[in-house]
Coordinates of C-alpha atoms and ligand atoms in Angstrom, one line a residue:
X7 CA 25.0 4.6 36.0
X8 CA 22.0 2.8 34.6
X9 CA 22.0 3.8 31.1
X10 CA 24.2 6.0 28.8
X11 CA 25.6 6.4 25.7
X12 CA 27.3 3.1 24.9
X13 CA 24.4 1.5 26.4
X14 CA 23.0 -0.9 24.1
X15 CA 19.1 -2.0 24.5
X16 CA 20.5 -5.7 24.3
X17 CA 22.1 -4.8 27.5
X18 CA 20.1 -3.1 29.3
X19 CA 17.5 -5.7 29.0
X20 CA 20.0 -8.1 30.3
X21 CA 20.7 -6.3 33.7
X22 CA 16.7 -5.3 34.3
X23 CA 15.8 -9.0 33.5
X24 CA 18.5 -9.9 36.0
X25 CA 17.6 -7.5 38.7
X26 CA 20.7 -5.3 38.0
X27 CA 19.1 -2.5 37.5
X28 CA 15.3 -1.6 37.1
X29 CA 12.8 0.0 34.4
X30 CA 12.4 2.6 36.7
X31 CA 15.7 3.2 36.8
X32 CA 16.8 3.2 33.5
X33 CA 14.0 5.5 32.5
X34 CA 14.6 8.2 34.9
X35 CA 18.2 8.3 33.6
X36 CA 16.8 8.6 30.0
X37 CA 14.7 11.2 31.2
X38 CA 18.2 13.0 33.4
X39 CA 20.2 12.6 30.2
X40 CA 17.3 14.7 27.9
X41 CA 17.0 17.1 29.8
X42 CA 20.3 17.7 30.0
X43 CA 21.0 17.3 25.9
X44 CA 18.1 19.4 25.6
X45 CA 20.0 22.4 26.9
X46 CA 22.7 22.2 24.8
X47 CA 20.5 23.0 21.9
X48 CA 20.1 19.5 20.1
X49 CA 16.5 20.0 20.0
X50 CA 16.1 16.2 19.1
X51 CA 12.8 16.3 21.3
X52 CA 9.4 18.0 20.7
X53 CA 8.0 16.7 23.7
X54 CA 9.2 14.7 26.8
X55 CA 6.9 11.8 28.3
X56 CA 8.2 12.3 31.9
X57 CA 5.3 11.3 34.0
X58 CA 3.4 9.2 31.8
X59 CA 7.2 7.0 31.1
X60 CA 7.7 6.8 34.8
X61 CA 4.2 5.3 35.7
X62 CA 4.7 3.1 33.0
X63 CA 8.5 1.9 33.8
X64 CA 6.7 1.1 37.3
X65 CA 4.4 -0.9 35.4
X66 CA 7.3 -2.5 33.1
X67 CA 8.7 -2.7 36.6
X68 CA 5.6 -5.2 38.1
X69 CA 5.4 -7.1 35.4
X70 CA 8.7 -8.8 35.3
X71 CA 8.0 -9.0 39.0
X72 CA 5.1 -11.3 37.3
X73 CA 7.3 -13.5 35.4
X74 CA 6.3 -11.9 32.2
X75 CA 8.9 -12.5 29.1
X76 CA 9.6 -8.7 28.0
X77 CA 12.0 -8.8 25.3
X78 CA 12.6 -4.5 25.2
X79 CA 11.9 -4.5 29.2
X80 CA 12.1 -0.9 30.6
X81 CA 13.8 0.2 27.1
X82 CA 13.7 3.8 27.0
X83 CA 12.4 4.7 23.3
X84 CA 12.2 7.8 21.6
X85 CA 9.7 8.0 19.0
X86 CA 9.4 10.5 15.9
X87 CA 6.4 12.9 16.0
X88 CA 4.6 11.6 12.9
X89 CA 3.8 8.2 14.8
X90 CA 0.6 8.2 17.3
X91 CA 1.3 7.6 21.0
X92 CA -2.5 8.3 22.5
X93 CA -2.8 10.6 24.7
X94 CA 0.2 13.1 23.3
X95 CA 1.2 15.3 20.7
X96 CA 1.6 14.4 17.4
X97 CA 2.6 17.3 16.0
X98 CA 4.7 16.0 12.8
X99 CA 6.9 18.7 13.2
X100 CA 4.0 21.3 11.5
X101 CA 1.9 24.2 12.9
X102 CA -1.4 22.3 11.6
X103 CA -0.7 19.2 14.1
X104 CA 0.6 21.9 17.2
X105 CA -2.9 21.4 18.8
X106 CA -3.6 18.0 18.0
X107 CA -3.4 15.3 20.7
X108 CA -3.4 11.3 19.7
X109 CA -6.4 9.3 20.5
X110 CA -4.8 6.2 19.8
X111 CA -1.5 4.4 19.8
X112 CA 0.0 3.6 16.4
X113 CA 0.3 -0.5 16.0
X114 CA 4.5 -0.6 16.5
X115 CA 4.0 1.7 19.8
X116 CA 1.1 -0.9 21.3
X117 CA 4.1 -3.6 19.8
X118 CA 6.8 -1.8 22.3
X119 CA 4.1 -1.1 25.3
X120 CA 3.8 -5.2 25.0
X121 CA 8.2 -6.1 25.0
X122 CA 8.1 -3.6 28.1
X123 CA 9.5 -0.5 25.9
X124 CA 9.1 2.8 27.6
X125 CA 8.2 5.8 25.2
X126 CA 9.8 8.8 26.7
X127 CA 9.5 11.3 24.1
X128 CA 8.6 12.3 20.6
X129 CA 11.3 13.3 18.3
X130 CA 11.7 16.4 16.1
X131 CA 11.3 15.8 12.3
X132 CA 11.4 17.8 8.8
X133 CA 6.9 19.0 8.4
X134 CA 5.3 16.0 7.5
X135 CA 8.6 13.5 7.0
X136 CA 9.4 16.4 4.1
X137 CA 12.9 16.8 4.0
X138 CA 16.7 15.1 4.4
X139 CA 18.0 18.0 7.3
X140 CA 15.5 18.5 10.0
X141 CA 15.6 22.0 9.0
X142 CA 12.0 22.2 8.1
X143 CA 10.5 21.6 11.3
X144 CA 8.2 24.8 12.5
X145 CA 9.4 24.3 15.7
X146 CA 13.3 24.7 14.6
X147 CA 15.7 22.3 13.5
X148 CA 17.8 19.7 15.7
X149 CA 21.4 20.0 15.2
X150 CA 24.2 17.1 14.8
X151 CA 25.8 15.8 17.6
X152 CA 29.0 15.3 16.3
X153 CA 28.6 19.2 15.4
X154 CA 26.2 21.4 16.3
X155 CA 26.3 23.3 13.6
X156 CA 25.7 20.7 11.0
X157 CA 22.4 19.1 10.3
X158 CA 21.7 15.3 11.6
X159 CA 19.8 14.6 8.3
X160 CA 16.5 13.9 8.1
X161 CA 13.6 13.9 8.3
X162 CA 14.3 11.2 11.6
X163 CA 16.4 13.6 12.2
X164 CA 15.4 13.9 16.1
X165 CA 15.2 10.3 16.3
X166 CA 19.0 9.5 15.3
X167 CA 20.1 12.5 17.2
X168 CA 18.5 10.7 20.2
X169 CA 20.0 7.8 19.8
X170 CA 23.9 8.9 18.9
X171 CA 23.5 11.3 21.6
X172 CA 23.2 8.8 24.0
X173 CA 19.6 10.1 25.3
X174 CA 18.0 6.6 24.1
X175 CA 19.3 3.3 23.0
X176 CA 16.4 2.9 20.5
X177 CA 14.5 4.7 18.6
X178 CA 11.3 4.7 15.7
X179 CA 11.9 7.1 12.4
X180 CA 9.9 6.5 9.6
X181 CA 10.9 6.1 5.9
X182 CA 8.9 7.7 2.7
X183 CA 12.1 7.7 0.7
X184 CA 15.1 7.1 3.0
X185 CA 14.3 9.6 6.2
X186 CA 15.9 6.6 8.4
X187 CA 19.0 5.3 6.4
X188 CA 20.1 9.3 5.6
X189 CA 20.3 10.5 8.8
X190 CA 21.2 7.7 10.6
X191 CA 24.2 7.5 8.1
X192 CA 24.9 11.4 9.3
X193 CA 24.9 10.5 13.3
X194 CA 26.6 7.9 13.1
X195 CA 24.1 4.8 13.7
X196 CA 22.4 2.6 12.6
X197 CA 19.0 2.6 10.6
X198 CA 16.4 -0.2 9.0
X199 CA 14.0 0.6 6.4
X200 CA 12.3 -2.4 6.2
X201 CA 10.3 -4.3 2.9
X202 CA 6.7 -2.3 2.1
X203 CA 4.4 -3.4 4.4
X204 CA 6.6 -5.4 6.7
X205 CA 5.9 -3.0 9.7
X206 CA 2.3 -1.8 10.1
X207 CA 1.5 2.2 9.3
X208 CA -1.4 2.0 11.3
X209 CA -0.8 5.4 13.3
X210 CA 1.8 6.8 11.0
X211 CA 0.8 9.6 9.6
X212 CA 0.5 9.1 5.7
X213 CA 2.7 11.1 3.5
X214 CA 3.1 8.9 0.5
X215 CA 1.3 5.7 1.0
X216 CA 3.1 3.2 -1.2
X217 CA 6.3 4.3 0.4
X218 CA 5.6 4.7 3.9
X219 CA 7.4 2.3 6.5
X220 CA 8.4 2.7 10.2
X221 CA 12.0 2.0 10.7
X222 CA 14.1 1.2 13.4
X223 CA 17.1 2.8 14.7
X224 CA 19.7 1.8 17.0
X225 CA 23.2 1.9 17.8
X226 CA 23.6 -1.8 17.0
X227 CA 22.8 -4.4 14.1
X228 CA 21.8 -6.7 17.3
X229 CA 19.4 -3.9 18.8
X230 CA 18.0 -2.7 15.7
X231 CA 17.2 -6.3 14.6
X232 CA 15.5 -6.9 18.5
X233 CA 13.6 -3.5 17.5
X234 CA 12.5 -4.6 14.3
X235 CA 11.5 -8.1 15.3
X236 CA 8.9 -6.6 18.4
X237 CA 7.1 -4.1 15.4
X238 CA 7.2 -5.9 12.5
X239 CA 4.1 -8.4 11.6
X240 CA 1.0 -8.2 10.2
X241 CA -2.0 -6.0 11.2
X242 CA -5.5 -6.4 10.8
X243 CA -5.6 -2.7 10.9
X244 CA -3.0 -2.2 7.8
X245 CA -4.6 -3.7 4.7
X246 CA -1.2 -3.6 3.1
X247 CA 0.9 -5.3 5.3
X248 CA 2.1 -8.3 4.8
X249 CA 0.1 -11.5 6.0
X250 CA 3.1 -13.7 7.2
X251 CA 4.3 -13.0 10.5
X252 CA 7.6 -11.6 10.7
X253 CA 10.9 -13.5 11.8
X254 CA 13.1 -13.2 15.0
X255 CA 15.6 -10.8 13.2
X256 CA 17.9 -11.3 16.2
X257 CA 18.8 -14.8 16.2
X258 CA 21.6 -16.2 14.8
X259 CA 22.8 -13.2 13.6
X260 CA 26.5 -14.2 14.1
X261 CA 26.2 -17.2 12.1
X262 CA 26.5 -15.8 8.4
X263 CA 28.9 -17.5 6.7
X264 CA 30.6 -14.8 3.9
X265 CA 31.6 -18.0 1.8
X266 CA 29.3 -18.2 -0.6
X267 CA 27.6 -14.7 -0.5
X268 CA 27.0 -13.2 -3.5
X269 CA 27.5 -9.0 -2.9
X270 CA 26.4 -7.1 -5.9
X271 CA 28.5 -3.4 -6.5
X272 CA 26.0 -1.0 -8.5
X273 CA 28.3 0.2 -10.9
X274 CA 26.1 3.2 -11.8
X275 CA 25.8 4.2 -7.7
X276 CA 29.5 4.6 -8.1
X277 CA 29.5 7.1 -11.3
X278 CA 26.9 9.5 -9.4
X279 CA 28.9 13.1 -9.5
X280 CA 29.0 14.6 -6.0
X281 CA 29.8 11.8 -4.1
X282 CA 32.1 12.5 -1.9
X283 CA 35.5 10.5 -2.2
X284 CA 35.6 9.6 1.4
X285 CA 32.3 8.1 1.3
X286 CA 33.5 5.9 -2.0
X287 CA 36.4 5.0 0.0
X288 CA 34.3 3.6 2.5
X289 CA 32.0 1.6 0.4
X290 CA 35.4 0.5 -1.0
X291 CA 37.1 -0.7 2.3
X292 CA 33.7 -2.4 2.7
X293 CA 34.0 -4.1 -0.1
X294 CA 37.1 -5.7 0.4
X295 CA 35.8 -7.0 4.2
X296 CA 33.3 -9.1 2.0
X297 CA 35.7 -10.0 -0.1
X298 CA 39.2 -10.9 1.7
X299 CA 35.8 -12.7 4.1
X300 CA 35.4 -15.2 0.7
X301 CA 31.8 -13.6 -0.5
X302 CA 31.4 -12.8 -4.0
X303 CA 31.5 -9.5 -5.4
X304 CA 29.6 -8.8 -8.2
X305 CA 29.0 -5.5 -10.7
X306 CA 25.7 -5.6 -11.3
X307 CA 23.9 -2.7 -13.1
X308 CA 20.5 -0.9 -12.1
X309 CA 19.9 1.0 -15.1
X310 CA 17.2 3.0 -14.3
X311 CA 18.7 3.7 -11.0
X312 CA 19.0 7.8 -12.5
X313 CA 15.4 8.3 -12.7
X314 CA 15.0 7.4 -9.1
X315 CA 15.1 11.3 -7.4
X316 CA 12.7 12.3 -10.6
X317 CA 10.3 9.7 -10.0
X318 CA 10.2 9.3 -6.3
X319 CA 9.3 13.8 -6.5
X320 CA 7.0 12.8 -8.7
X321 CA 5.0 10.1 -7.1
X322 CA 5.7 10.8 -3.4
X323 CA 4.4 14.3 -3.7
X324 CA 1.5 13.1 -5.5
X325 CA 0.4 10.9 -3.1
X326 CA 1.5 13.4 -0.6
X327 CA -0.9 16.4 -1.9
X328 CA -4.0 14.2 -1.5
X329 CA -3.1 12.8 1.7
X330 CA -2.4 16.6 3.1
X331 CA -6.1 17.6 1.7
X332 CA -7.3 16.3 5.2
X333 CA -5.6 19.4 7.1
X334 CA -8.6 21.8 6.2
X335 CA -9.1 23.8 9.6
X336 CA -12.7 21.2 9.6
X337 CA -11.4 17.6 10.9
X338 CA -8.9 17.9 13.3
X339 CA -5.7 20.2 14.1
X340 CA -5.2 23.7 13.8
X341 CA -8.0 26.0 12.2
X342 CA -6.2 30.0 11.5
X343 CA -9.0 32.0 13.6
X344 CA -10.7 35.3 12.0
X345 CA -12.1 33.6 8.9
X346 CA -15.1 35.3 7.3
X347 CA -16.1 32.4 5.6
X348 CA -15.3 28.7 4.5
X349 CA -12.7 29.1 1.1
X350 CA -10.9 31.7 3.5
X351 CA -10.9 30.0 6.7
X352 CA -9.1 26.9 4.1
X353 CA -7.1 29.4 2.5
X354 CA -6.0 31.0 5.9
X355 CA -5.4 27.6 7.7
X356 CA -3.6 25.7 4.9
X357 CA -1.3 28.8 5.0
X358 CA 0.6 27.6 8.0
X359 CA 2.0 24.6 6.0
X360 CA 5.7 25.5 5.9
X361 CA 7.7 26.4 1.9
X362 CA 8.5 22.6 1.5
X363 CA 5.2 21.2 2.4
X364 CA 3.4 23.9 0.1
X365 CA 5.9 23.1 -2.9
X366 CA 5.0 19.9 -2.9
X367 CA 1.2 20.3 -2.7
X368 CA 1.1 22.7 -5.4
X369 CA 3.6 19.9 -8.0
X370 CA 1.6 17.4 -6.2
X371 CA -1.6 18.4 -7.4
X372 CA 0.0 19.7 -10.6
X373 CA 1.5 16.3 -11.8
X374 CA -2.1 14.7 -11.0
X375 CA -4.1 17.1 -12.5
X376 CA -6.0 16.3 -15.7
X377 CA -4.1 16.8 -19.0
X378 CA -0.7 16.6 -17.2
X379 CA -1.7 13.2 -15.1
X380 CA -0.6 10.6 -17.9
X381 CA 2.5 12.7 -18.9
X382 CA 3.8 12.7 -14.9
X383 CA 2.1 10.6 -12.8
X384 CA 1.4 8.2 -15.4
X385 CA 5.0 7.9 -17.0
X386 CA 5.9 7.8 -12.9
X387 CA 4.5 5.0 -12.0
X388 CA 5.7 3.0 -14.9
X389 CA 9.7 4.2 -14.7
X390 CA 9.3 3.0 -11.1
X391 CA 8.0 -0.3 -12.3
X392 CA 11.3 -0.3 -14.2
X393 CA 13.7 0.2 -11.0
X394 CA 11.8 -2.5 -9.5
X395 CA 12.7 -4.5 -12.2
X396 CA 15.9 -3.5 -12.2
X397 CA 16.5 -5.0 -8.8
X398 CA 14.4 -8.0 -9.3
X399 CA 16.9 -8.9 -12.5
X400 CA 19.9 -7.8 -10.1
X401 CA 18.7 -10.5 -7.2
X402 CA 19.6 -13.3 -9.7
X403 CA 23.0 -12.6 -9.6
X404 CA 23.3 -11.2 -6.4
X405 CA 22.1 -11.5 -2.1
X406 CA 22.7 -8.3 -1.8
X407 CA 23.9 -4.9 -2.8
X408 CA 25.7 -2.5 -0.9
X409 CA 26.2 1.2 -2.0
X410 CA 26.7 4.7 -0.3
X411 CA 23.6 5.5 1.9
X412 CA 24.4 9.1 1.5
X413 CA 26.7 11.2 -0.8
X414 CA 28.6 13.2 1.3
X415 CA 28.4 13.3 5.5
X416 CA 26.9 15.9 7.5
X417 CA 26.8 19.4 6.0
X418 CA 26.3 22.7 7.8
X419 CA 22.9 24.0 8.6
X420 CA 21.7 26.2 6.3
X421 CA 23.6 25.1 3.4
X422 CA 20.8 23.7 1.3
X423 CA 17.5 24.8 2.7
X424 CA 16.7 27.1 0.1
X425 CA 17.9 25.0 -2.7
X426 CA 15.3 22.1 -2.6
X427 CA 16.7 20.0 -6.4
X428 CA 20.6 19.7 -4.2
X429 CA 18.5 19.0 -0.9
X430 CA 16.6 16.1 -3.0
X431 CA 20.1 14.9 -4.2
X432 CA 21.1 13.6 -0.6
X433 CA 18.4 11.1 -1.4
X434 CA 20.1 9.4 -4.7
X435 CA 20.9 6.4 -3.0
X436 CA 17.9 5.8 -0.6
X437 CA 15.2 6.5 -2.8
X438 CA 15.1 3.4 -5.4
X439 CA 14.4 0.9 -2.1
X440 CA 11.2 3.0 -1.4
X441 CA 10.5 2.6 -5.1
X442 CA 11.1 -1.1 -5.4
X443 CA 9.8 -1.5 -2.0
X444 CA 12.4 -3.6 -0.5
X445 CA 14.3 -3.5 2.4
X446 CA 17.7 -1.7 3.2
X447 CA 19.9 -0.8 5.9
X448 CA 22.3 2.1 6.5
X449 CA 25.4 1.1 9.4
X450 CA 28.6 3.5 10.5
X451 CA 31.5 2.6 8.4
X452 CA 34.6 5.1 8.9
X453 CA 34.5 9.2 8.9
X454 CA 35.8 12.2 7.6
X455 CA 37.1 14.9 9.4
X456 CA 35.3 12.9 12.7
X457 CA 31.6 13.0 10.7
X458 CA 30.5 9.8 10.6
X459 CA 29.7 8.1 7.1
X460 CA 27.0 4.9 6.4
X461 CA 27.3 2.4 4.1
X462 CA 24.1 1.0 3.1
X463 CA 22.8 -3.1 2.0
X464 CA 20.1 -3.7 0.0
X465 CA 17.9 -7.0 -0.6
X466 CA 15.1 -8.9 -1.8
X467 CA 11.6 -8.7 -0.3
X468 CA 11.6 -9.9 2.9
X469 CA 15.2 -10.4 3.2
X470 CA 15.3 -8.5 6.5
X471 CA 16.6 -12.0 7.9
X472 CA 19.8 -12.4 5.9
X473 CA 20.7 -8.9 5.5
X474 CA 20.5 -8.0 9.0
X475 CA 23.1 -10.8 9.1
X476 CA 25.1 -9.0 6.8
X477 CA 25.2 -6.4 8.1
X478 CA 26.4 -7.9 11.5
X479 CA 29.4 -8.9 9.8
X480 CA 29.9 -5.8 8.3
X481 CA 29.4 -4.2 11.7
X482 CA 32.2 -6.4 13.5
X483 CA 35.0 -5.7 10.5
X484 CA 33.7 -1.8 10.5
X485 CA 36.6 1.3 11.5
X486 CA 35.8 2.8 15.2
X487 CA 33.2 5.2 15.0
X488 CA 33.7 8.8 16.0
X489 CA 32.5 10.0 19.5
X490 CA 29.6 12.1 19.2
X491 CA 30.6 15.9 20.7
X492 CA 27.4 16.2 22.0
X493 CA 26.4 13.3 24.2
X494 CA 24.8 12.3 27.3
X495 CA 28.0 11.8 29.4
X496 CA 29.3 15.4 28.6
X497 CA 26.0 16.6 29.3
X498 CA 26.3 15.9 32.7
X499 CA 27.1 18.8 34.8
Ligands
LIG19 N1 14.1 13.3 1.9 C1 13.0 12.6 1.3 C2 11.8 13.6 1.1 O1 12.0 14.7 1.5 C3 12.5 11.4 2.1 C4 11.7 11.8 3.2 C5 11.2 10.6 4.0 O2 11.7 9.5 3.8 N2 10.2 10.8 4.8 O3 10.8 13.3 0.6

């Protein structure tokens, strides 16, 4: 066996730089294993790159033969629908992207192609990143692999599914207000949303601009820091990224030293109603690894931490109905045939947006509209300016903060999909690092009734460095993980 579902990327890269095994190899098993998951209903997958990811494995294959240094060599990645890989589908999970095909490659997939990553498929996500279930795909919603009937969170909800099910070892989600941390939390691995602007969105499709971040996700601290450290950076063709190159999140990441940490415990997070008590327990028995380690921990208070679902649907759907205006049937993607004339050819074509997607144009457009614009958008903006603050005055006392990434695990699909305010709610705890903009990290910690939970750590600007090595730590003192049901090895007939 090349590759499987313990397989971490740091090891695979190991035996194809050492002639082990090959890219080609380790590809075409990626490729076995989807096809095989694929049938049990997963649905992680919207579209499989199988000829285009062998000829480029082959490739991957000749230049190591070169001597060049590829640090994800012949790394089979799954990559989330919403992110441009030229030549393919880019659907975003939404009938007004079905006949779309990339010209171009997003920046962080031209950043794999270069460490000798392999893209084999595009992963199923909630239309337009809009959701925390992967329910609200138009082409159905992936399942859980730890039980099918539950959902794997979303919306990277296919990329995390990918990854616990063993189909991938890596994998790129993106983040408008915790679509990484959330669902990897539910499978079971482990996701990075990193600081605003740290990873280009060139080639992500825009939902909500100030928020938007590509995120890695892996089954490792190690390989998620490797992932991070080959896509983060700045790019000419991102004007908000940030100028300073990015670090090599990977190294050293066994050397933190707990003595002298400073872990902050948000006493508010910990009031929340509806969180579950197995998932406090966990953030609990993660608070006394730091501890009994010798860090500090601190109760530090984010105030305004309450506001955070309120303002983030206030201000990501904003930005989200202007940014959706582009899907007129005109420019690009699908155009509803039969119209009669313009305003009905629009009204016909905008039509195929799914429930969610609508809601949020029409509150979208609502909260910027005139007269109402100060009173929501306005009022917004400035409450978000007050979480921000809220961490910056927390940062003085503390390193970092850890919390609950979600408030309860998986729950079974169909639950909440037609109750969008307790669908929001699984985002109480993600939201406020989109707000602030800073970085945060969801990693396995424990289970309930074998569902996986995530605890989640949250720093400065730019902190990726040290909190990646926090989270190491907090990796290596973590309870075993439960075994996905679903996974690659079972799939095997
Ligand atoms: N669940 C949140 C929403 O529906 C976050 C989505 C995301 O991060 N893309 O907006």
């Amino acid at each position: 066996m090349t590759f499987g579902p313990e397989r971490t990327a740091t090891d695979l890269v190991r035996s194809i730089r050492s002639g082990e095994t090959t890219a080609a190899r380790a590809v075409d098993g990626a490729l076995g294993w989807i096809r095989r998951i694929q049938e049990t209903g997963l649905n992680a997958f919207l579209s499989v790159r199988e000829r285009e990811a062998r000829e480029e494995a082959e490739e991957v294959d000749r230049r190591l033969a070169d001597g060049e240094d590829l640090p994800l060599a012949g790394v089979p990645v799954a990559v989330k629908d919403n992110i441009s890989v030229s030549g393919g589908r880019t659907t975003c999970g939404s009938r007004l992207l079905e006949p779309y095909i990339a010209p171009y490659d997003a920046t962080a997939v031209v950043r794999l192609r270069d460490a000798g990553a392999v893209v084999v498929g595009k992963t199923n996500l909630d239309e337009f990143a809009m959701g925390s279930s992967t329910e609200n795909s138009a082409f159905g919603p992936t399942r859980n692999p730890h039980d099918l009937d539950r959902v794997p969170g979303g919306s990277s909800g296919g990329s995390t599914a990918a990854v616990a099910s063993g189909c991938v070892p890596l994998a790129l989600g993106s983040e408008t207000g915790g679509s990484v941390r959330q669902p990897a939390a539910l499978c079971g691995v482990v996701g990075i949303k990193p600081t605003y602007g740290r990873v280009s969105r060139y080639g992500l499709v825009a939902f909500g601009s100030s928020f938007d971040q590509i995120g890695p996700v892996a089954h490792t601290v190690e390989d998620a820091a490797r992932l991070l450290s080959v896509i983060a950076g700045p790019d000419p063709h991102d004007a908000t990224s940030i100028p300073e190159p990015a670090g090599d999140y990977a190294s050293g990441l066994e050397e933190w030293d707990p003595k002298g940490a400073r872990i902050g415990w948000p006493t508010e997070y910990f009031g929340e109603e509806g969180l579950d008590p197995a998932v406090r327990s966990a953030c609990e028995a993660a608070r006394h690894a730091f501890g009994s380690a010798g860090a500090e921990v601190v109760e530090v208070s984010l105030p305004h931490a309450r506001y955070g679902i309120a303002v983030y649907y206030i201000v990501a759907i904003a930005e989200a109905s202007s940014n959706l205006a582009r899907y007129d049937g005109v420019r690009y993607g699908y155009r509803a045939p039969g119209q009669e004339d313009l305003i009905s050819m629009y009204l016909k074509t905008r039509a195929a947006f799914g429930d969610e997607v609508k809601r949020r144009i029409m509150l979208g457009t609502y909260v910027l509209s005139a007269g109402y614009y100060e009173a929501y958008y306005g009022r917004g903006t400035a409450v978000r300016g007050r979480i921000a603050g809220d961490f910056e005055a927390a940062w003085e006392e503390v390193d970092a903060i850890l919390s609950p990434t979600t408030p309860t695990p998986a729950f079974p699909i169909g639950e909440k999909v037609d109750d969008p305010l307790a669908m929001y709610l699984n985002d109480v705890y993600t939201v406020s690092a989109n707000l602030a903009g800073i970085p945060a990290i969801s990693l396995p910690w424990g289970s309930k009734d074998h569902l996986p939970i995530g605890v989640q750590l949250m720093g400065p600007r730019r902190s990726e460095g040290a909190l990646l090595k926090a989270a190491r730590f907090l990796e290596r003192e973590a309870p075993p993980r439960p075994t996905p049901r679903i996974r690659a090895e079972e799939a095997v007939p």
